[in-house]
Structure formats: C-alpha cells, structure tokens
Tab-separated table of C-alpha atoms in Angstrom:
chain	number	residue	atom	x	y	z
A	1	UNK	CA	42.609	-91.453	61.335
A	2	UNK	CA	44.660	-88.375	62.127
A	3	UNK	CA	45.977	-88.322	58.551
A	4	UNK	CA	42.443	-88.671	57.197
A	5	UNK	CA	41.234	-85.749	59.314
A	6	UNK	CA	44.115	-83.581	58.068
A	7	UNK	CA	43.332	-84.470	54.461
A	8	UNK	CA	39.666	-83.676	55.084
A	9	UNK	CA	40.552	-80.238	56.390
A	10	UNK	CA	42.782	-79.610	53.370
A	11	UNK	CA	39.975	-80.518	50.990
A	12	UNK	CA	37.483	-78.074	52.506
A	13	UNK	CA	37.149	-74.958	50.324
A	14	UNK	CA	37.760	-71.652	52.069
A	15	UNK	CA	34.714	-69.383	52.201
A	16	UNK	CA	34.810	-66.277	50.065
A	17	UNK	CA	33.213	-63.368	51.870
A	18	UNK	CA	32.774	-60.057	50.068
A	19	UNK	CA	35.654	-60.705	47.662
A	20	UNK	CA	34.292	-58.401	44.943
A	21	UNK	CA	33.718	-55.586	47.428
A	22	UNK	CA	37.143	-56.120	48.980
A	23	UNK	CA	38.839	-56.062	45.562
A	24	UNK	CA	36.984	-52.878	44.654
A	25	UNK	CA	38.033	-51.149	47.878
A	26	UNK	CA	41.650	-52.211	47.375
A	27	UNK	CA	41.563	-50.790	43.850
A	28	UNK	CA	40.054	-47.547	45.131
A	29	UNK	CA	42.711	-47.296	47.863
A	30	UNK	CA	45.444	-47.919	45.289
A	31	UNK	CA	44.099	-45.176	43.020
A	32	UNK	CA	43.867	-42.764	45.965
A	33	UNK	CA	47.448	-43.560	46.995
A	34	UNK	CA	48.600	-43.011	43.421
A	35	UNK	CA	46.875	-39.607	43.313
A	36	UNK	CA	48.459	-38.601	46.627
A	37	UNK	CA	51.872	-39.658	45.396
A	38	UNK	CA	51.450	-37.786	42.126
A	39	UNK	CA	50.331	-34.620	43.939
A	40	UNK	CA	53.304	-34.838	46.312
A	41	UNK	CA	55.699	-35.237	43.379
A	42	UNK	CA	54.120	-32.304	41.538
A	43	UNK	CA	54.476	-30.087	44.605
A	44	UNK	CA	58.126	-31.089	45.018
A	45	UNK	CA	58.746	-30.299	41.343
A	46	UNK	CA	56.998	-26.950	41.761
A	47	UNK	CA	59.225	-26.024	44.711
A	48	UNK	CA	62.334	-27.095	42.812
A	49	UNK	CA	61.376	-24.960	39.821
A	50	UNK	CA	60.694	-21.943	42.009
A	51	UNK	CA	63.991	-22.371	43.840
A	52	UNK	CA	65.803	-22.708	40.519
A	53	UNK	CA	64.187	-19.504	39.280
A	54	UNK	CA	65.141	-17.661	42.483
A	55	UNK	CA	68.743	-18.767	42.070
A	56	UNK	CA	68.732	-17.699	38.423
A	57	UNK	CA	67.420	-14.264	39.306
A	58	UNK	CA	70.024	-13.852	42.039
A	59	UNK	CA	72.786	-14.775	39.588
A	60	UNK	CA	71.348	-12.396	36.986
A	61	UNK	CA	71.327	-9.578	39.527
A	62	UNK	CA	74.970	-10.196	40.440
A	63	UNK	CA	75.990	-10.540	36.819
A	64	UNK	CA	74.196	-7.440	35.550
A	65	UNK	CA	71.115	-8.919	33.883
A	66	UNK	CA	69.348	-6.886	31.237
A	67	UNK	CA	66.993	-4.174	32.478
A	68	UNK	CA	64.324	-5.391	30.075
A	69	UNK	CA	64.103	-8.703	31.911
A	70	UNK	CA	64.100	-7.024	35.339
A	71	UNK	CA	61.270	-4.697	34.372
A	72	UNK	CA	58.902	-7.614	33.686
A	73	UNK	CA	59.377	-9.161	37.130
A	74	UNK	CA	57.894	-7.696	40.325
A	75	UNK	CA	58.863	-9.142	43.682
A	76	UNK	CA	56.053	-8.998	46.261
A	77	UNK	CA	55.922	-9.883	49.942
A	78	UNK	CA	52.653	-11.110	51.430
A	79	UNK	CA	51.122	-8.728	53.960
A	80	UNK	CA	49.469	-11.583	55.822
A	81	UNK	CA	48.321	-15.208	55.850
A	82	UNK	CA	44.804	-16.624	55.655
A	83	UNK	CA	43.541	-19.080	58.266
A	84	UNK	CA	40.705	-21.017	56.649
A	85	UNK	CA	38.111	-23.669	57.406
A	86	UNK	CA	39.399	-25.377	54.216
A	87	UNK	CA	42.852	-26.838	54.787
A	88	UNK	CA	43.011	-28.613	51.419
A	89	UNK	CA	42.131	-27.655	47.869
A	90	UNK	CA	39.545	-30.443	47.726
A	91	UNK	CA	36.330	-29.085	49.177
A	92	UNK	CA	37.286	-25.424	48.944
A	93	UNK	CA	34.439	-23.542	47.191
A	94	UNK	CA	35.055	-22.680	43.551
A	95	UNK	CA	33.757	-19.128	44.105
A	96	UNK	CA	33.368	-16.784	47.081
A	97	UNK	CA	29.951	-16.390	48.747
A	98	UNK	CA	28.782	-19.876	47.653
A	99	UNK	CA	29.216	-21.010	51.263
A	100	UNK	CA	28.206	-17.998	53.388
A	101	UNK	CA	29.205	-19.795	56.610
A	102	UNK	CA	32.761	-20.426	55.374
A	103	UNK	CA	34.834	-18.648	58.022
A	104	UNK	CA	38.364	-17.374	57.682
A	105	UNK	CA	40.833	-14.947	59.210
A	106	UNK	CA	43.493	-12.685	57.698
A	107	UNK	CA	46.434	-12.533	60.105
A	108	UNK	CA	48.749	-9.606	59.378
A	109	UNK	CA	52.490	-10.088	58.994
A	110	UNK	CA	54.733	-8.751	61.762
A	111	UNK	CA	55.890	-5.865	59.549
A	112	UNK	CA	52.290	-4.603	59.031
A	113	UNK	CA	50.944	-2.499	61.939
A	114	UNK	CA	47.491	-3.132	63.396
A	115	UNK	CA	46.582	0.456	62.530
A	116	UNK	CA	46.453	-0.599	58.858
A	117	UNK	CA	43.033	-2.172	59.567
A	118	UNK	CA	41.544	0.851	61.307
A	119	UNK	CA	38.304	1.969	59.630
A	120	UNK	CA	37.823	-1.266	57.681
A	121	UNK	CA	35.051	-2.345	60.066
A	122	UNK	CA	32.961	0.563	58.754
A	123	UNK	CA	32.501	-1.469	55.534
A	124	UNK	CA	30.410	-4.628	55.166
A	125	UNK	CA	32.585	-6.358	52.538
A	126	UNK	CA	36.134	-6.302	51.221
A	127	UNK	CA	38.273	-7.754	48.451
A	128	UNK	CA	41.100	-10.169	49.220
A	129	UNK	CA	44.011	-10.312	46.784
A	130	UNK	CA	46.142	-13.413	47.220
A	131	UNK	CA	48.398	-16.051	45.654
A	132	UNK	CA	47.228	-19.509	44.556
A	133	UNK	CA	50.141	-21.033	46.438
A	134	UNK	CA	48.849	-24.615	46.308
A	135	UNK	CA	48.943	-24.856	42.499
A	136	UNK	CA	50.979	-27.907	41.514
A	137	UNK	CA	52.009	-26.123	38.285
A	138	UNK	CA	53.017	-22.883	40.016
A	139	UNK	CA	56.628	-23.219	38.874
A	140	UNK	CA	55.638	-23.214	35.196
A	141	UNK	CA	54.955	-19.495	35.294
A	142	UNK	CA	58.418	-18.764	36.667
A	143	UNK	CA	60.398	-20.564	33.966
A	144	UNK	CA	62.517	-18.335	31.769
A	145	UNK	CA	62.149	-20.353	28.589
A	146	UNK	CA	59.130	-22.260	27.373
A	147	UNK	CA	58.944	-25.162	24.951
A	148	UNK	CA	60.252	-24.409	21.472
A	149	UNK	CA	57.954	-24.976	18.504
A	150	UNK	CA	59.260	-25.289	14.947
A	151	UNK	CA	56.576	-23.129	13.352
A	152	UNK	CA	55.959	-20.195	15.657
A	153	UNK	CA	59.020	-19.983	17.879
A	154	UNK	CA	59.103	-20.296	21.685
A	155	UNK	CA	55.935	-21.560	23.343
A	156	UNK	CA	54.866	-21.056	26.936
A	157	UNK	CA	54.710	-24.007	29.301
A	158	UNK	CA	51.481	-22.503	30.673
A	159	UNK	CA	48.149	-24.006	29.690
A	160	UNK	CA	45.993	-21.656	27.632
A	161	UNK	CA	42.798	-23.642	28.184
A	162	UNK	CA	41.406	-25.465	31.209
A	163	UNK	CA	38.516	-27.843	31.823
A	164	UNK	CA	35.499	-26.055	33.303
A	165	UNK	CA	33.656	-27.923	36.125
A	166	UNK	CA	30.299	-26.389	35.169
A	167	UNK	CA	30.746	-27.707	31.627
A	168	UNK	CA	31.700	-31.237	32.746
A	169	UNK	CA	35.245	-30.842	31.503
A	170	UNK	CA	34.626	-28.825	28.318
A	171	UNK	CA	37.503	-26.389	27.783
A	172	UNK	CA	37.637	-22.597	27.848
A	173	UNK	CA	40.508	-20.119	27.821
A	174	UNK	CA	41.914	-19.784	31.337
A	175	UNK	CA	41.410	-16.002	31.306
A	176	UNK	CA	37.696	-16.527	30.555
A	177	UNK	CA	37.350	-18.517	33.796
A	178	UNK	CA	38.154	-18.149	37.499
A	179	UNK	CA	40.625	-21.043	37.514
A	180	UNK	CA	43.628	-20.910	39.882
A	181	UNK	CA	45.814	-22.079	36.983
A	182	UNK	CA	46.617	-18.709	35.415
A	183	UNK	CA	49.643	-17.056	33.758
A	184	UNK	CA	49.965	-15.009	36.965
A	185	UNK	CA	48.455	-17.102	39.790
A	186	UNK	CA	46.759	-14.278	41.690
A	187	UNK	CA	43.252	-14.636	43.146
A	188	UNK	CA	40.585	-12.069	43.961
A	189	UNK	CA	37.662	-12.821	46.312
A	190	UNK	CA	34.841	-10.733	47.723
A	191	UNK	CA	34.120	-11.609	51.378
A	192	UNK	CA	31.911	-10.325	54.176
A	193	UNK	CA	33.640	-8.552	57.070
A	194	UNK	CA	32.762	-10.148	60.421
A	195	UNK	CA	35.092	-8.237	62.745
A	196	UNK	CA	38.433	-6.491	63.042
A	197	UNK	CA	40.393	-7.637	66.073
A	198	UNK	CA	43.839	-6.115	66.524
A	199	UNK	CA	46.039	-7.511	63.747
A	200	UNK	CA	43.447	-9.943	62.441
A	201	UNK	CA	40.430	-9.621	60.150
A	202	UNK	CA	37.632	-12.196	60.445
A	203	UNK	CA	35.600	-12.756	57.276
A	204	UNK	CA	32.807	-15.015	55.978
A	205	UNK	CA	31.999	-16.484	52.570
A	206	UNK	CA	35.670	-17.060	51.754
A	207	UNK	CA	36.986	-19.508	49.163
A	208	UNK	CA	40.668	-19.539	50.188
A	209	UNK	CA	42.611	-22.583	51.311
A	210	UNK	CA	44.372	-22.509	54.690
A	211	UNK	CA	47.795	-20.845	54.620
A	212	UNK	CA	47.111	-18.696	51.538
A	213	UNK	CA	49.501	-15.700	51.292
A	214	UNK	CA	47.419	-12.508	51.230
A	215	UNK	CA	48.842	-9.683	49.120
A	216	UNK	CA	46.251	-7.000	49.843
A	217	UNK	CA	42.888	-6.158	51.401
A	218	UNK	CA	40.679	-3.554	49.732
A	219	UNK	CA	37.257	-2.313	50.910
A	220	UNK	CA	34.289	-3.043	48.658
A	221	UNK	CA	32.840	0.264	47.418
A	222	UNK	CA	29.289	-0.245	46.054
A	223	UNK	CA	29.054	2.853	43.851
A	224	UNK	CA	32.105	1.825	41.800
A	225	UNK	CA	32.423	-1.951	42.326
A	226	UNK	CA	28.791	-2.880	41.664
A	227	UNK	CA	27.827	-3.097	37.957
A	228	UNK	CA	24.048	-3.434	37.801
A	229	UNK	CA	23.788	-4.343	34.104
A	230	UNK	CA	26.722	-6.782	34.058
A	231	UNK	CA	26.038	-10.138	32.408
A	232	UNK	CA	27.871	-13.455	32.042
A	233	UNK	CA	27.549	-16.365	29.574
A	234	UNK	CA	24.672	-18.781	30.076
A	235	UNK	CA	26.988	-21.558	31.284
A	236	UNK	CA	28.153	-19.301	34.108
A	237	UNK	CA	24.767	-17.913	35.140
A	238	UNK	CA	23.919	-14.435	36.358
A	239	UNK	CA	22.515	-15.163	39.812
A	240	UNK	CA	23.006	-17.677	42.631
A	241	UNK	CA	19.410	-18.749	41.974
A	242	UNK	CA	20.491	-19.947	38.506
A	243	UNK	CA	21.990	-22.984	40.180
A	244	UNK	CA	25.294	-24.651	39.429
A	245	UNK	CA	24.378	-26.892	36.499
A	246	UNK	CA	26.072	-30.274	36.915
A	247	UNK	CA	27.383	-29.200	40.331
A	248	UNK	CA	23.906	-28.740	41.818
A	249	UNK	CA	23.010	-30.863	44.857
A	250	UNK	CA	19.318	-31.197	45.639
A	251	UNK	CA	19.610	-32.515	49.182
A	252	UNK	CA	22.205	-32.835	51.934
A	253	UNK	CA	21.110	-35.256	54.645
A	254	UNK	CA	22.848	-36.262	57.864
A	255	UNK	CA	22.290	-39.703	59.337
A	256	UNK	CA	21.879	-39.796	63.112
A	257	UNK	CA	25.313	-41.386	63.439
A	258	UNK	CA	26.805	-38.877	61.001
A	259	UNK	CA	25.483	-35.839	62.886
A	260	UNK	CA	26.571	-37.277	66.233
A	261	UNK	CA	30.070	-37.847	64.831
A	262	UNK	CA	30.226	-34.267	63.532
A	263	UNK	CA	29.258	-32.829	66.906
A	264	UNK	CA	31.709	-35.050	68.766
A	265	UNK	CA	34.516	-34.115	66.360
A	266	UNK	CA	33.791	-30.405	66.859
A	267	UNK	CA	33.842	-30.841	70.660
A	268	UNK	CA	37.299	-32.416	70.446
A	269	UNK	CA	38.692	-29.363	68.619
A	270	UNK	CA	36.477	-26.686	70.141
A	271	UNK	CA	39.444	-24.438	71.100
A	272	UNK	CA	40.901	-24.487	67.572
A	273	UNK	CA	37.650	-24.279	65.614
A	274	UNK	CA	36.616	-21.197	63.653
A	275	UNK	CA	33.028	-21.915	64.753
A	276	UNK	CA	31.524	-20.991	68.111
A	277	UNK	CA	29.161	-23.945	68.464
A	278	UNK	CA	28.513	-27.449	67.170
A	279	UNK	CA	25.244	-26.227	65.627
A	280	UNK	CA	27.111	-23.608	63.595
A	281	UNK	CA	29.702	-26.152	62.481
A	282	UNK	CA	27.036	-28.659	61.369
A	283	UNK	CA	25.288	-25.904	59.387
A	284	UNK	CA	28.613	-25.028	57.734
A	285	UNK	CA	29.219	-28.656	56.722
A	286	UNK	CA	25.731	-28.826	55.202
A	287	UNK	CA	26.390	-25.658	53.169
A	288	UNK	CA	29.846	-26.800	52.038
A	289	UNK	CA	28.410	-30.053	50.647
A	290	UNK	CA	25.511	-28.208	49.003
A	291	UNK	CA	27.420	-28.260	45.708
A	292	UNK	CA	29.239	-31.212	44.186
A	293	UNK	CA	32.860	-30.721	45.252
A	294	UNK	CA	34.203	-33.704	43.304
A	295	UNK	CA	36.201	-33.334	40.097
A	296	UNK	CA	34.451	-33.951	36.784
A	297	UNK	CA	36.426	-37.212	36.440
A	298	UNK	CA	34.974	-38.405	39.763
A	299	UNK	CA	31.456	-37.218	38.917
A	300	UNK	CA	31.372	-38.916	35.527
A	301	UNK	CA	33.209	-42.069	36.587
A	302	UNK	CA	31.646	-45.431	37.401
A	303	UNK	CA	31.395	-45.052	41.186
A	304	UNK	CA	29.314	-47.240	43.475
A	305	UNK	CA	26.629	-45.377	45.494
A	306	UNK	CA	28.085	-46.716	48.765
A	307	UNK	CA	31.529	-45.231	48.071
A	308	UNK	CA	32.781	-43.217	51.038
A	309	UNK	CA	34.055	-39.755	50.076
A	310	UNK	CA	36.119	-37.664	52.486
A	311	UNK	CA	36.672	-33.927	52.778
A	312	UNK	CA	38.475	-31.906	55.459
A	313	UNK	CA	36.362	-29.067	56.876
A	314	UNK	CA	37.629	-26.953	59.790
A	315	UNK	CA	40.076	-29.706	60.719
A	316	UNK	CA	37.431	-32.451	60.724
A	317	UNK	CA	37.398	-35.231	58.125
A	318	UNK	CA	33.775	-35.467	57.001
A	319	UNK	CA	32.729	-38.832	55.515
A	320	UNK	CA	29.826	-38.755	53.077
A	321	UNK	CA	28.207	-40.662	50.246
A	322	UNK	CA	26.787	-39.194	47.081
A	323	UNK	CA	24.321	-40.626	44.621
A	324	UNK	CA	23.331	-38.370	41.726
A	325	UNK	CA	22.164	-35.097	43.324
A	326	UNK	CA	21.859	-36.396	46.896
A	327	UNK	CA	24.531	-36.254	49.613
A	328	UNK	CA	24.389	-38.204	52.865
A	329	UNK	CA	26.871	-37.520	55.697
A	330	UNK	CA	27.635	-40.805	57.443
A	331	UNK	CA	30.536	-40.014	59.762
A	332	UNK	CA	33.408	-37.784	60.842
A	333	UNK	CA	37.007	-38.212	61.995
A	334	UNK	CA	39.595	-35.989	63.686
C-alpha cells in the first residue's frame, strides 16, 4: 500500500501556474542584466581609452611633441559639479525647461571663490556649459588615430549621424541635433536661477545628470540671447505647445498605492531631497513622466501593457506602467 501511494504521488502532474508570465519576466530580467553589463563594459572601455590618451599626451610632452598637435588640444578643469534630481541618464530630460520642476545645484570647486557668483541673482536665467561625462563613447573623441579607409584615408571613430528620438530612430547629422554624442562632448543648457547661496547656485528646469562637471556659468541676456524670428525644422517644433511627436504623453496618473509609496519614499530621504515637501516631489515626478522617457527601441518593441518600468528620480526608484500615451505610477522604492 505504501508503494502504491508513492507511485500515485509520482503520477500526479505538477500544476503549472503562470508559466508564460514567469518565462516572460525571466527573459525581461535577462535582457536588462545584459544591458547593464554592456553599459558597464562600455564605461570601463571609455575610462581605459581616456587614461591611454592621457598617458600618450604626457609622453608626447616629455618627448617634445609637435606644436601643431598641442595647439588642437585644450585642457580644461571643471569649475564645479552639478547635483541633480536625475542620477542616471535614463529619465533625464532630453532638453532643458521640459520639466520646470527639475531641481539642481551647481557646487563650486574649492579653487573658485564664492565671490564669483555675486550679482548672478540679479538675473532670472543662466546658461550652464558642461561635459557629457556619462557618454559610453566618450573615449572615441580622444583617440589619436581613427579607422583607416582605403578610398579616402583616415576616418574618425566618431559617429556622424545619430538616431533622433522625435523621429522614432530616423537619423540626422549629430551637429543638427542636441545629442550628447558629439565630436566635442560639451553641453549647453538654459536654466532658471532659484537662488545663490554661498558657493552654490540652485537652478530649475535643468537637464543634467547628477555629477556632471560644469565648465562655466553665463547669465542669460535677453537683448542678445533671444532671437524672436528664429525657426527650427518641423520635426523639432518651434514652441513647447507643438508637443513632442512620438514622445507625447497624454496622461500621467498615480494609483492610490503609487502616490502613497512616493510620499513615503520622499519622507525616508527628506534630508537629502532637493524638494521641500512630498507634494512638490510628487508634482516633479508627474512632470518628469509627462514625456516618454524610453528609448525608441523600447517604445516600438512588443511590450506587454503590465510591464513595470523603473526610473530613478531624486534618489527614489519610481515604478510605472505605460500603454500607448498613458502612464500610470504604481509604486516607489528607495
């Protein structure tokens, strides 16, 4: 009888619960891990290339390199560092002023006196000049020799064209866009001045990632910086009211659980937050998700509506779902 019972148990089929969903989530996790690994490897390669270029330049200087080469290279030291509500490239606005509540702070380097900021608070806006330091291909611009082509001689390792998010991946020349991937990876952003406090400058509407090296701060001068009759191509648009084409989001909704999680997450990091209240932080999250922050591959891919997307905003991992032009915030994590 005991043997019969054992055989009976062996013959019972095991229930399959949610196998398709489980397989899909495992595949998604594997793809995410692969992307993280690839990004880490690209960053390591970038650092190695930059270090190799620094060593080469040092050897050239000791060995009497040609003046022609030296004249094309300009060493610069950052005057400060940017503390941002966006600590990763994913989720950082593609342009300044798209998220007016995006807070940030320029913290001056020790060698720059606080007096350098005196008088800046008399202006409403300023320009930030900075380095796209998180580019995974940053080292390509520092290489001495590019790839060699048989027909037209040496070729640059830099990409001449990039895929434009507004055009769903259609290509344009990098200098006809605002891409971070440029021959000289320098950024320029117009931000609103909130306050000057000693050796720090608080701004709003920023599109810089946390830790960005700031090269310069320049006041915005309306009579010379504002071009009333300036126009851009149709695919760019000429006004914020023109929308963002495929990046437009019609609605950002917070579930009760999602909003409660956001407020609780803000409370846990209240001392370190760039926002003075949970209400302000929730409003910022809503603005930040008001445009599709996913890549064109993710937007055009076959993604289930219940897929959980994650983005880090002011140190809080916001969990949301997106279906077509509608975003729903479902949770938050610290």
